[in-house]
């Protein structure tokens, strides 16, 4: 029997604007070594342009299961909870059931990983195709959706 294709979508700087908030926090709290360790940091990230709509479109693809695959922040234990809250707030409760937090993304079996990093959290050993979000080939969500013929 043919199995569904599996698509993993990263959170920071793919679904939500980590870098924008990080830079704002560095300015505001220059003495903090890890600005992302602040309470509410992960909960309050803004969605990236087109991300919410793109996630919905990908999730509606035939014979496809879309999961959110994010590495937790080792500098902020609240990140485990706040990522979960972010997903519910922006993608809806159903998406909560698709949230995976793993420090090593290569442990997950799937066909595609949409991620802004090509290494560091197991991306380099991911067995499927890495769609490098933010690269020349996939600069934004429009280009990713086009790749999936959406
Ligand atoms: Mg990321």
Coordinates of C-alpha atoms and ligand atoms in Angstrom, one line a residue:
X1 CA 0.0 0.0 0.0
X2 CA 1.3 3.5 -0.9
X3 CA 1.8 5.7 2.1
X4 CA 1.1 9.4 2.2
X5 CA 3.9 11.8 1.5
X6 CA 5.3 13.5 4.6
X7 CA 6.2 17.1 4.7
X8 CA 8.0 18.7 7.7
X9 CA 7.9 22.4 8.2
X10 CA 10.3 24.2 10.5
X11 CA 9.1 27.1 12.7
X12 CA 11.8 29.7 13.4
X13 CA 12.3 31.9 10.3
X14 CA 10.1 29.6 8.2
X15 CA 6.6 29.9 9.8
X16 CA 7.5 32.7 12.3
X17 CA 9.8 35.7 12.3
X18 CA 12.5 34.6 14.9
X19 CA 15.2 36.9 13.5
X20 CA 13.1 40.0 13.5
X21 CA 12.1 39.6 17.1
X22 CA 15.7 38.5 18.1
X23 CA 17.1 41.7 16.6
X24 CA 14.5 43.9 18.4
X25 CA 15.3 42.1 21.7
X26 CA 19.1 42.6 21.2
X27 CA 18.5 46.3 20.8
X28 CA 16.1 46.5 23.8
X29 CA 18.1 44.2 26.2
X30 CA 21.7 44.6 25.1
X31 CA 22.9 43.0 28.3
X32 CA 21.1 39.7 27.7
X33 CA 23.3 36.9 26.4
X34 CA 20.3 35.0 25.0
X35 CA 17.4 37.4 24.1
X36 CA 15.4 34.4 23.1
X37 CA 15.4 33.3 26.7
X38 CA 12.9 36.0 27.6
X39 CA 9.4 34.9 28.7
X40 CA 6.8 35.2 25.9
X41 CA 9.6 35.4 23.2
X42 CA 8.4 32.4 21.3
X43 CA 4.7 32.9 22.0
X44 CA 4.8 36.4 20.5
X45 CA 6.7 35.8 17.3
X46 CA 5.0 37.2 14.2
X47 CA 4.0 34.8 11.4
X48 CA 6.2 35.2 8.3
X49 CA 4.6 36.6 5.2
X50 CA 2.4 34.0 3.6
X51 CA 3.3 31.3 6.1
X52 CA -0.1 30.7 7.6
X53 CA -1.8 30.5 4.2
X54 CA 1.0 28.3 2.8
X55 CA 0.7 25.8 5.8
X56 CA -3.1 25.5 5.2
X57 CA -2.5 24.9 1.4
X58 CA 0.1 22.3 2.0
X59 CA -2.1 20.6 4.6
X60 CA -4.9 20.3 2.0
X61 CA -2.6 18.5 -0.5
X62 CA -3.9 15.1 -1.5
X63 CA -2.2 12.1 0.1
X64 CA 0.0 14.4 2.1
X65 CA 0.6 14.8 5.9
X66 CA 2.2 18.0 7.0
X67 CA 4.0 18.2 10.4
X68 CA 5.6 21.1 12.1
X69 CA 9.2 20.1 13.0
X70 CA 11.0 22.5 15.3
X71 CA 14.0 22.2 17.5
X72 CA 13.3 23.6 21.0
X73 CA 15.5 26.4 22.3
X74 CA 18.0 25.0 24.8
X75 CA 18.2 28.6 26.3
X76 CA 14.5 28.8 27.0
X77 CA 12.5 26.0 28.6
X78 CA 9.4 27.9 28.0
X79 CA 10.0 27.4 24.2
X80 CA 8.5 23.9 24.5
X81 CA 5.2 25.4 25.7
X82 CA 5.2 28.6 23.8
X83 CA 5.8 26.9 20.4
X84 CA 2.7 24.8 21.2
X85 CA 0.7 27.9 22.0
X86 CA 2.0 29.7 18.9
X87 CA 0.9 26.8 16.7
X88 CA -2.6 26.8 18.2
X89 CA -2.9 30.6 18.0
X90 CA -1.8 31.0 14.4
X91 CA -2.5 27.6 12.7
X92 CA -5.4 26.3 14.8
X93 CA -6.0 23.5 17.2
X94 CA -5.8 20.7 14.5
X95 CA -2.2 21.8 13.8
X96 CA -1.3 21.2 17.4
X97 CA -1.6 17.5 16.7
X98 CA 1.1 17.8 14.1
X99 CA 3.7 19.6 16.2
X100 CA 7.0 17.7 16.7
X101 CA 9.8 19.2 18.8
X102 CA 13.1 17.5 18.2
X103 CA 16.7 18.6 18.6
X104 CA 17.7 16.2 15.7
X105 CA 15.5 16.5 12.6
X106 CA 17.2 13.5 10.9
X107 CA 15.5 11.2 13.4
X108 CA 12.2 11.8 11.6
X109 CA 11.3 9.9 8.5
X110 CA 9.7 11.9 5.7
X111 CA 9.9 13.1 2.1
X112 CA 10.5 16.9 2.5
X113 CA 11.9 19.2 5.1
X114 CA 11.3 22.9 4.7
X115 CA 13.9 24.6 6.8
X116 CA 16.0 27.8 6.7
X117 CA 19.1 25.9 8.0
X118 CA 20.9 23.2 6.0
X119 CA 22.8 21.8 9.1
X120 CA 23.0 22.0 12.8
X121 CA 19.8 20.3 13.9
X122 CA 20.1 17.2 11.8
X123 CA 19.1 18.8 8.5
X124 CA 22.3 17.6 6.9
X125 CA 21.3 14.0 7.6
X126 CA 17.6 14.2 6.7
X127 CA 16.8 11.4 4.4
X128 CA 14.3 13.2 2.2
X129 CA 14.6 16.4 0.2
X130 CA 15.7 19.5 2.0
X131 CA 13.8 22.6 0.8
X132 CA 16.1 25.4 2.0
X133 CA 13.8 28.2 2.9
X134 CA 15.4 31.6 2.3
X135 CA 17.8 30.3 -0.3
X136 CA 18.0 31.6 -3.9
X137 CA 15.9 28.6 -5.0
X138 CA 13.3 29.1 -2.3
X139 CA 13.4 32.7 -1.2
X140 CA 9.8 32.8 0.1
X141 CA 6.6 30.8 0.5
X142 CA 5.4 31.6 -3.0
X143 CA 8.4 29.7 -4.4
X144 CA 7.8 26.8 -2.1
X145 CA 4.1 26.5 -3.0
X146 CA 5.1 26.7 -6.7
X147 CA 7.4 23.7 -6.1
X148 CA 4.4 21.7 -4.8
X149 CA 2.4 23.0 -7.8
X150 CA 0.1 25.1 -5.5
Ligands
LIG1 MG1 14.5 27.7 11.5

